[in-house]
Coordinates of C-alpha atoms and ligand atoms in Angstrom, one line a residue:
X1 CA 120.1 96.5 114.5
X2 CA 121.0 94.1 117.3
X3 CA 124.7 94.0 118.0
X4 CA 126.9 96.4 115.3
X5 CA 129.3 93.6 116.1
X6 CA 127.4 90.3 116.8
X7 CA 128.3 88.7 113.7
X8 CA 131.8 89.4 114.0
X9 CA 132.5 88.0 117.4
X10 CA 129.9 85.4 118.3
X11 CA 129.5 81.9 116.2
X12 CA 126.7 80.3 115.5
X13 CA 124.8 77.6 118.0
X14 CA 121.8 75.7 117.1
X15 CA 119.1 73.7 119.5
X16 CA 120.6 70.3 119.8
X17 CA 118.9 66.5 119.5
X18 CA 118.2 64.7 122.8
X19 CA 121.0 61.7 122.2
X20 CA 119.0 59.0 119.1
X21 CA 119.6 56.0 121.9
X22 CA 117.2 58.2 124.3
X23 CA 114.7 59.7 122.2
X24 CA 114.0 56.2 119.7
X25 CA 112.4 55.0 123.2
X26 CA 109.2 57.5 123.1
X27 CA 107.3 59.7 120.8
X28 CA 107.7 62.8 122.1
X29 CA 110.2 65.9 120.8
X30 CA 113.1 66.0 121.5
X31 CA 114.7 69.5 120.7
X32 CA 117.0 71.0 123.4
X33 CA 115.8 74.7 123.1
X34 CA 118.8 76.8 123.8
X35 CA 118.9 79.2 127.0
X36 CA 117.4 82.9 127.1
X37 CA 121.2 84.2 127.2
X38 CA 121.6 81.9 124.4
X39 CA 119.1 83.0 122.4
X40 CA 119.5 86.4 122.4
X41 CA 123.5 86.3 121.3
X42 CA 122.1 84.4 118.5
X43 CA 120.3 87.0 118.1
X44 CA 122.2 89.3 117.9
X45 CA 123.9 87.9 114.5
X46 CA 122.0 89.3 113.1
X47 CA 123.4 92.0 110.5
X48 CA 119.9 94.0 109.9
X49 CA 121.0 93.8 105.9
X50 CA 119.5 97.3 103.5
X51 CA 118.2 94.0 101.3
X52 CA 117.2 91.5 104.2
X53 CA 116.8 88.4 101.3
X54 CA 115.1 86.5 104.9
X55 CA 111.7 88.2 103.9
X56 CA 111.4 86.6 101.1
X57 CA 113.3 83.7 101.5
X58 CA 110.6 83.1 104.3
X59 CA 107.3 82.5 102.0
X60 CA 105.5 84.2 104.9
X61 CA 107.8 86.7 104.5
X62 CA 108.3 86.5 108.8
X63 CA 109.9 90.4 109.3
X64 CA 113.0 88.8 110.8
X65 CA 115.2 91.4 111.8
X66 CA 112.9 93.3 113.7
X67 CA 111.8 90.5 116.0
X68 CA 116.2 90.0 116.6
X69 CA 116.0 93.1 117.1
X70 CA 113.4 92.9 119.7
X71 CA 115.1 89.2 121.5
X72 CA 118.6 91.1 121.2
X73 CA 117.1 93.5 123.6
X74 CA 114.4 91.4 125.4
X75 CA 111.0 92.6 124.7
X76 CA 110.3 90.0 123.5
X77 CA 106.0 90.1 124.0
X78 CA 107.1 92.5 121.2
X79 CA 108.7 90.6 119.5
X80 CA 105.5 87.9 119.8
X81 CA 103.3 90.7 118.4
X82 CA 105.6 91.4 115.4
X83 CA 105.9 87.9 114.1
X84 CA 101.9 87.3 114.6
X85 CA 101.7 90.0 111.7
X86 CA 102.6 88.2 109.6
X87 CA 102.6 83.9 110.9
X88 CA 99.6 82.5 112.3
X89 CA 101.1 79.8 113.4
X90 CA 105.2 79.7 114.7
X91 CA 105.2 77.3 116.9
X92 CA 104.5 74.9 114.4
X93 CA 106.9 76.6 111.8
X94 CA 109.3 76.9 114.2
X95 CA 110.1 73.2 114.4
X96 CA 109.0 71.6 111.0
X97 CA 109.9 74.9 108.3
X98 CA 112.9 73.5 106.6
X99 CA 113.7 76.7 106.9
X100 CA 114.4 78.7 103.7
X101 CA 114.9 81.7 105.6
X102 CA 117.9 80.9 106.7
X103 CA 119.9 79.1 102.9
X104 CA 118.9 83.0 102.4
X105 CA 120.5 84.7 105.0
X106 CA 123.4 87.1 103.9
X107 CA 125.8 85.6 106.5
X108 CA 125.0 82.1 105.0
X109 CA 127.3 84.0 102.2
X110 CA 130.4 83.1 103.1
X111 CA 130.3 82.0 107.2
X112 CA 126.9 80.6 108.9
X113 CA 123.7 82.0 109.2
X114 CA 121.3 83.5 112.0
X115 CA 119.2 80.9 113.7
X116 CA 116.0 81.8 112.7
X117 CA 113.3 78.7 113.3
X118 CA 115.0 78.2 116.6
X119 CA 114.6 82.4 117.0
X120 CA 111.1 82.6 116.1
X121 CA 110.4 79.0 118.4
X122 CA 111.6 80.5 121.0
X123 CA 109.3 84.3 120.3
X124 CA 106.3 82.5 120.3
X125 CA 107.0 79.6 123.5
X126 CA 108.3 82.4 125.7
X127 CA 104.5 84.5 124.6
X128 CA 102.8 81.1 125.1
X129 CA 104.2 80.8 128.1
X130 CA 103.9 84.0 129.2
X131 CA 100.0 84.1 128.2
X132 CA 101.0 86.3 125.8
X133 CA 99.0 85.4 123.3
X134 CA 95.5 86.1 123.3
X135 CA 91.7 85.5 121.3
X136 CA 91.7 88.4 119.2
X137 CA 88.0 89.0 118.9
X138 CA 86.7 91.5 116.2
X139 CA 84.7 93.9 117.2
X140 CA 82.9 94.7 114.2
X141 CA 80.8 91.3 112.9
X142 CA 80.0 91.3 109.1
X143 CA 77.2 88.5 108.6
X144 CA 78.7 86.3 106.0
X145 CA 79.0 83.1 106.5
X146 CA 82.4 81.5 105.5
X147 CA 82.6 77.3 105.1
X148 CA 86.0 76.2 105.4
X149 CA 87.4 72.7 103.8
X150 CA 90.0 70.4 105.5
X151 CA 91.6 72.0 108.6
X152 CA 95.1 71.8 108.2
X153 CA 97.3 74.4 108.1
X154 CA 95.7 77.0 105.5
X155 CA 92.4 76.0 106.1
X156 CA 93.3 76.9 110.0
X157 CA 95.2 79.9 109.3
X158 CA 92.4 81.1 106.2
X159 CA 89.2 80.6 109.4
X160 CA 91.4 82.4 111.4
X161 CA 92.2 85.2 109.1
X162 CA 88.2 85.3 108.4
X163 CA 87.1 85.5 112.0
X164 CA 89.5 88.3 112.6
X165 CA 87.4 90.3 109.9
X166 CA 84.7 89.8 111.4
X167 CA 83.5 87.0 109.5
X168 CA 81.6 83.5 110.7
X169 CA 84.8 81.1 109.8
X170 CA 82.7 77.4 109.9
X171 CA 86.0 74.8 109.7
X172 CA 84.4 71.1 108.1
X173 CA 86.9 67.8 108.8
X174 CA 86.3 64.7 107.8
X175 CA 89.1 63.3 110.8
X176 CA 87.9 63.2 113.7
X177 CA 90.4 66.2 114.7
X178 CA 91.3 69.7 113.2
X179 CA 94.7 69.6 112.4
X180 CA 95.0 67.9 109.1
X181 CA 99.2 66.6 108.1
X182 CA 100.0 68.4 111.3
X183 CA 98.5 66.0 113.2
X184 CA 97.4 62.9 111.2
X185 CA 100.9 63.4 108.9
X186 CA 103.5 65.0 111.2
X187 CA 105.0 62.2 113.7
X188 CA 104.8 63.5 117.4
X189 CA 108.1 63.4 118.1
X190 CA 108.9 66.4 115.0
X191 CA 106.0 68.4 116.8
X192 CA 103.9 67.1 119.2
X193 CA 99.7 67.6 119.0
X194 CA 98.7 69.9 122.4
X195 CA 100.3 72.4 120.3
X196 CA 97.2 72.9 117.8
X197 CA 95.1 71.7 120.4
X198 CA 96.5 75.0 121.8
X199 CA 95.3 76.6 118.7
X200 CA 92.7 75.8 118.6
X201 CA 91.1 76.7 121.7
X202 CA 92.5 80.4 120.0
X203 CA 90.2 79.8 117.3
X204 CA 87.3 78.7 118.9
X205 CA 87.6 81.7 121.1
X206 CA 87.9 84.3 117.8
X207 CA 84.3 82.4 117.1
X208 CA 85.3 79.9 114.2
X209 CA 83.7 76.7 115.0
X210 CA 84.8 73.3 113.5
X211 CA 82.8 70.3 112.7
X212 CA 84.4 67.6 113.0
X213 CA 84.4 63.8 110.9
X214 CA 82.3 65.1 107.6
X215 CA 83.5 64.6 104.8
X216 CA 82.5 67.6 102.7
X217 CA 81.2 65.1 98.9
X218 CA 80.0 62.1 100.4
X219 CA 78.5 62.6 104.1
X220 CA 77.6 66.2 103.2
X221 CA 76.7 67.0 99.6
X222 CA 79.1 69.8 98.8
X223 CA 76.8 71.8 97.0
X224 CA 74.5 72.4 100.0
X225 CA 78.0 74.7 101.6
X226 CA 77.0 76.8 98.0
X227 CA 72.9 77.5 99.2
X228 CA 73.9 77.7 103.5
X229 CA 77.3 80.6 102.9
X230 CA 78.9 83.2 101.8
X231 CA 81.9 81.7 99.8
X232 CA 83.7 78.7 100.2
X233 CA 87.3 77.8 100.7
X234 CA 88.6 74.6 99.9
X235 CA 91.4 73.3 101.9
X236 CA 91.5 69.7 101.2
X237 CA 95.6 69.4 100.7
X238 CA 97.2 66.9 98.2
X239 CA 95.9 63.2 99.4
X240 CA 96.6 61.1 96.3
X241 CA 100.5 59.3 96.5
X242 CA 102.4 58.8 93.9
X243 CA 101.6 54.6 93.6
X244 CA 104.8 52.1 92.3
X245 CA 102.4 49.5 90.0
X246 CA 105.5 46.7 90.0
X247 CA 105.2 42.8 90.2
X248 CA 104.0 42.6 93.1
X249 CA 102.6 45.2 94.8
X250 CA 99.2 43.9 95.7
X251 CA 101.3 41.4 98.5
X252 CA 100.6 42.4 102.3
X253 CA 103.1 44.1 103.8
X254 CA 103.6 46.9 100.6
X255 CA 102.1 50.2 102.2
X256 CA 101.7 53.7 101.4
X257 CA 103.0 56.3 104.0
X258 CA 100.2 57.8 105.1
X259 CA 98.3 54.3 106.1
X260 CA 101.5 53.7 108.1
X261 CA 101.3 57.1 110.0
X262 CA 98.3 57.9 110.8
X263 CA 98.1 54.7 112.4
X264 CA 101.4 55.7 114.9
X265 CA 100.3 59.4 115.3
X266 CA 97.0 58.2 116.2
X267 CA 97.9 55.7 118.7
X268 CA 99.7 58.0 120.9
X269 CA 96.4 60.7 121.1
X270 CA 94.2 57.5 122.0
X271 CA 92.5 57.8 119.3
X272 CA 91.4 54.9 117.1
X273 CA 93.1 53.8 114.3
X274 CA 90.2 53.6 112.2
X275 CA 91.8 49.6 110.3
X276 CA 91.0 46.8 111.1
X277 CA 95.3 46.2 110.1
X278 CA 97.1 47.6 112.2
X279 CA 100.8 48.3 110.3
X280 CA 103.6 47.8 112.8
X281 CA 107.4 47.7 111.9
X282 CA 108.6 45.9 115.2
X283 CA 110.5 43.3 114.4
X284 CA 111.0 43.6 111.1
X285 CA 112.8 44.7 108.2
X286 CA 111.3 47.6 106.7
X287 CA 113.0 49.6 103.3
X288 CA 111.0 53.5 102.8
X289 CA 111.2 54.3 99.5
X290 CA 111.2 57.8 98.9
X291 CA 114.1 60.6 100.1
X292 CA 111.5 63.1 102.0
X293 CA 109.9 64.5 104.7
X294 CA 107.7 61.5 104.9
X295 CA 109.9 59.1 104.1
X296 CA 112.2 60.1 107.0
X297 CA 109.3 60.4 109.3
X298 CA 108.5 56.9 108.3
X299 CA 112.5 56.0 109.3
X300 CA 111.5 58.0 112.9
X301 CA 107.9 56.3 113.5
X302 CA 109.9 52.2 112.0
X303 CA 112.8 52.7 114.4
X304 CA 110.5 53.8 117.3
X305 CA 108.2 51.1 116.7
X306 CA 111.4 48.4 116.8
X307 CA 112.4 47.4 113.7
X308 CA 115.2 45.2 112.8
X309 CA 116.5 47.3 110.3
X310 CA 115.6 50.5 108.2
X311 CA 116.8 51.1 105.0
X312 CA 115.9 53.7 102.7
X313 CA 116.4 54.1 98.8
X314 CA 116.3 57.2 96.7
X315 CA 116.2 56.8 92.6
X316 CA 118.1 59.9 92.8
X317 CA 122.1 60.1 93.1
X318 CA 123.3 61.4 95.9
X319 CA 123.4 65.1 95.8
X320 CA 126.7 66.8 96.8
X321 CA 127.8 67.4 100.9
X322 CA 128.0 71.2 100.3
X323 CA 126.4 73.6 97.4
X324 CA 128.3 76.3 95.6
X325 CA 126.6 78.9 98.0
X326 CA 128.3 81.9 95.2
X327 CA 125.7 80.0 92.7
X328 CA 122.7 79.2 94.7
X329 CA 122.5 81.7 97.3
X330 CA 119.9 83.0 98.4
X331 CA 117.9 80.6 96.9
X332 CA 117.5 76.8 98.5
X333 CA 120.4 74.6 97.7
X334 CA 120.3 70.5 96.3
X335 CA 122.6 69.0 99.0
X336 CA 122.5 65.9 101.5
X337 CA 120.9 66.9 104.1
X338 CA 120.8 64.4 107.4
X339 CA 117.2 63.8 109.4
X340 CA 117.3 63.6 112.5
X341 CA 115.5 60.6 111.9
X342 CA 117.6 59.5 109.0
X343 CA 120.3 60.1 112.4
X344 CA 118.7 57.5 114.4
X345 CA 119.6 54.1 112.3
X346 CA 117.8 54.1 108.8
X347 CA 120.5 53.8 105.8
X348 CA 120.2 55.2 102.6
X349 CA 120.6 54.0 99.5
X350 CA 121.0 56.5 96.1
X351 CA 120.4 55.9 92.4
X352 CA 118.2 53.0 93.1
X353 CA 115.8 51.3 91.0
X354 CA 113.2 49.1 92.2
X355 CA 111.9 46.8 90.0
X356 CA 109.6 44.0 92.0
X357 CA 108.4 42.9 95.5
X358 CA 108.4 39.5 96.1
X359 CA 106.7 37.5 98.6
X360 CA 105.9 34.0 100.2
X361 CA 102.7 33.5 101.9
X362 CA 101.3 36.4 99.9
X363 CA 102.9 39.2 102.5
X364 CA 106.5 40.3 100.6
X365 CA 110.0 39.0 102.1
X366 CA 112.7 40.4 99.7
X367 CA 112.3 43.4 96.9
X368 CA 114.4 43.2 93.8
X369 CA 116.4 46.3 93.1
X370 CA 118.9 47.5 90.0
X371 CA 121.5 50.9 90.5
X372 CA 121.0 53.1 87.6
X373 CA 124.0 55.5 85.8
X374 CA 124.0 59.4 86.2
X375 CA 121.5 59.6 82.9
X376 CA 118.6 57.4 85.1
X377 CA 119.9 54.3 83.5
X378 CA 120.3 51.0 84.5
X379 CA 123.7 49.7 84.7
X380 CA 123.7 45.9 83.8
X381 CA 124.6 43.1 86.3
X382 CA 123.7 45.8 89.4
X383 CA 120.6 44.2 91.0
X384 CA 120.4 43.2 94.8
X385 CA 117.9 42.1 96.9
X386 CA 116.7 43.6 100.5
X387 CA 114.8 41.4 103.3
X388 CA 111.6 43.5 103.3
X389 CA 108.9 42.6 106.1
X390 CA 107.5 45.9 105.2
X391 CA 108.0 48.2 102.6
X392 CA 106.7 51.8 102.8
X393 CA 105.9 54.8 99.8
X394 CA 107.2 57.1 100.9
X395 CA 107.5 59.5 97.5
X396 CA 105.2 62.1 96.9
X397 CA 101.8 63.3 95.8
X398 CA 100.4 63.7 92.9
X399 CA 97.6 66.0 93.5
X400 CA 94.4 66.1 95.5
X401 CA 91.6 63.1 95.3
X402 CA 89.0 64.6 93.1
X403 CA 86.6 62.2 93.0
X404 CA 84.3 63.5 96.1
X405 CA 84.0 67.2 97.3
X406 CA 86.0 68.3 94.3
X407 CA 84.2 66.8 90.8
X408 CA 80.5 67.2 92.8
X409 CA 81.0 71.2 93.3
X410 CA 82.3 70.9 89.7
X411 CA 86.0 72.9 90.0
X412 CA 88.2 72.9 87.5
X413 CA 92.2 71.6 87.6
X414 CA 95.3 72.8 86.2
X415 CA 97.1 70.4 84.1
X416 CA 98.7 68.9 87.6
X417 CA 95.7 68.0 88.6
X418 CA 95.0 70.3 91.4
X419 CA 92.5 72.7 91.6
X420 CA 92.9 75.8 89.3
X421 CA 92.7 79.3 91.5
X422 CA 95.7 82.0 90.9
X423 CA 97.5 83.6 93.6
X424 CA 95.9 86.7 94.0
X425 CA 91.9 85.9 94.3
X426 CA 92.7 82.3 94.6
X427 CA 89.0 82.2 93.0
X428 CA 88.7 78.8 90.9
X429 CA 85.7 78.5 88.2
X430 CA 82.8 77.8 90.0
X431 CA 81.7 80.8 91.8
X432 CA 82.5 82.4 95.5
X433 CA 84.5 78.5 95.7
X434 CA 87.9 79.1 97.0
X435 CA 91.0 77.2 97.3
X436 CA 94.8 77.3 98.7
X437 CA 96.9 75.4 100.5
X438 CA 98.3 71.9 99.1
X439 CA 94.7 71.4 97.0
X440 CA 95.9 74.4 95.3
X441 CA 99.6 74.2 94.4
X442 CA 100.8 70.1 95.2
X443 CA 102.3 69.2 97.6
X444 CA 103.9 71.8 100.1
X445 CA 105.3 72.6 103.0
X446 CA 103.2 73.7 105.6
X447 CA 104.9 77.5 106.0
X448 CA 103.3 77.7 102.4
X449 CA 100.0 76.8 103.2
X450 CA 100.2 79.3 106.4
X451 CA 101.0 81.9 103.6
X452 CA 97.8 80.9 101.3
X453 CA 95.4 80.1 104.3
X454 CA 95.8 84.5 104.9
X455 CA 96.3 85.5 101.2
X456 CA 92.8 83.5 100.0
X457 CA 91.6 84.7 103.6
X458 CA 92.3 88.6 102.6
X459 CA 90.8 87.1 99.2
X460 CA 87.6 86.0 100.3
X461 CA 87.0 88.8 102.7
X462 CA 87.3 91.6 99.3
X463 CA 85.1 89.5 97.5
X464 CA 82.6 89.2 100.7
X465 CA 83.1 93.2 101.4
X466 CA 84.6 94.9 98.8
X467 CA 88.0 95.4 100.0
X468 CA 89.8 94.4 102.0
X469 CA 92.1 95.5 105.3
X470 CA 93.4 91.7 105.9
X471 CA 98.0 91.8 105.4
X472 CA 98.4 89.6 101.9
Ligands
FAD501 C1 103.8 62.6 106.7 C2 104.7 64.1 106.0 C3 105.7 64.9 107.0 C4 105.6 65.8 106.3 N1 106.4 66.8 107.4 C5 107.1 68.5 107.0 C6 107.8 68.9 107.7 O1 108.4 68.3 108.2 N2 108.1 70.4 108.0 C7 106.9 70.9 106.4 O2 107.0 72.1 106.5 N3 105.7 70.4 105.5 C8 105.4 68.7 105.9 N4 105.1 68.2 105.2 C9 103.8 68.7 104.1 C10 102.5 69.7 104.9 O3 102.3 68.6 105.8 C11 102.1 70.3 104.2 O4 102.4 70.8 102.9 C12 100.8 70.7 104.8 O5 100.4 69.8 105.9 C13 99.3 71.4 103.4 O6 98.7 72.2 105.0 P1 97.5 72.0 104.5 O7 96.3 72.8 104.7 O8 97.4 72.5 102.9 O9 96.7 70.0 103.7 P2 97.0 69.4 105.0 O10 97.7 69.0 105.8 O11 97.0 68.3 103.9 O12 95.2 69.6 105.3 C14 94.0 69.4 104.7 C15 93.0 68.9 105.1 O13 91.9 68.9 104.7 C16 91.3 67.1 105.0 N5 90.2 66.8 104.1 C17 90.4 66.8 103.1 N6 88.9 67.0 102.0 C18 88.4 66.8 102.6 C19 86.6 66.7 102.8 N7 85.8 66.4 101.8 N8 86.2 66.9 103.3 C20 86.8 67.2 104.5 N9 87.9 67.5 105.5 C21 89.1 67.0 104.2 C22 91.7 66.2 105.4 O14 91.2 65.5 106.3 C23 92.6 67.0 106.1 O15 92.8 67.0 107.4 C24 105.1 66.3 105.4 C25 103.8 66.2 104.4 C26 104.0 64.5 105.1 C27 102.7 63.5 104.1
SF4_502 S1 108.5 79.7 108.9 FE1 110.1 79.1 108.0 S2 111.3 80.8 106.3 FE2 109.8 82.0 107.9 S3 111.0 82.6 109.2 FE3 110.4 80.1 110.2 S4 111.7 78.9 109.8 FE4 112.3 80.5 108.9

């Protein structure tokens, strides 16, 4: 373990943010890394518990106490090797993971958890800076060809693992560039996109082929994949957004979050926005409906675009400020969290139901709301109005898009409309077709997508070769 008495001597210290007044002037990342010494101090807080609950809190089962110890002893290169043995892309999770591992940390029971995510990010950033992250080229090729549809974290992890097992991995992506929601959903201020390009370079060197701007099922007959490849892995994400079909929904200025966010990411990335209708928040009163990550990203983007005001509405009641750790640990607790974007100046309102959008000359001008009680029943007489020139619907995603790719392949769906496949074989109802990530599990997290991509690659390898040495 790191320092035996580290957790008694050293307080938790985490990365800080640049001041909001500075960071809202640009779209770059604004998290300030800890110094090397401070990171080692934080790693020294790890108690190397007999049962490391953080292992199971982390969906890719990162061996957290091992790399904490290596960091404490300044063996950063070995720490990077260890970290990469369970996580293909720690530079993504080190920036955008909500860190369920920290909720599971034993120190979190009666103290503050180890800054696991910060240490993970420091290890991988240092590894890239020192040239320790090199292509891992398979020494033996199997001659098998696998098509991966979708290049989000699930598709990228699956393709990288398959290439390392010696298979030809071919990734088809409907957007111009690979990355999925990492590139077109998550804003640059949370994760800059050169980090994706760097990994894609590594993957190309490992033999992965990428085909951009190919919407399988539309531009390319999905069934040709079955003829041309030994296996097909579906990693198309959960792209069907939850709608709010109330009066005024068709007014101009009411948009899904994923109509708004990709435009800004494309502007930053100097790509065409692919729309005749630029959606911009500048000089507008913006209302974001929905309280999750996507809603936060809409807030941060609207503030950077120069919104006059940003209000975020949540239908659920405000959660407690603090959890009862003895009841919730080691699970992820429900509690009030404030994102960096919310900190930048959004007004949040809970227990609010949106009843109607009202407009003038075809464009939204205000929304009508009512307050709810703790049983989600409307409180009589609590109706109110909010100014709204732009409304962004960020209420989650119900399932993958079934038309096109999935219907033409004829895969079966589960009760929620996701592609049906279990978490061992990842096999769909169609022979040699596999599914993983949000397309299989429904909307989730980057770290879960990486886990599923890795595990699906193992299942495909075992299907093709009879057994697999890839980790699960
Ligand atoms: C705005 C937003 C912010 C988020 N923020 C966070 C966060 O901070 N932290 C976190 O952990 N999670 C976050 N998430 C969730 C996370 O991004 C997803 O869970 C994760 O990206 C899912 O990975 P995936 O590979 O399964 O799918 P995706 O990332 O959705 O990738 C699917 C890819 O498949 C492509 N595709 C789909 N159909 C086809 C087809 N027919 N042919 C070719 N290509 C196709 C899509 O274009 C896309 O590139 C966020 C989600 C959103 C929407
Ligand atoms: S991937 Fe997420 S859960 Fe796993 S160690 Fe990193 S921050 Fe924690």
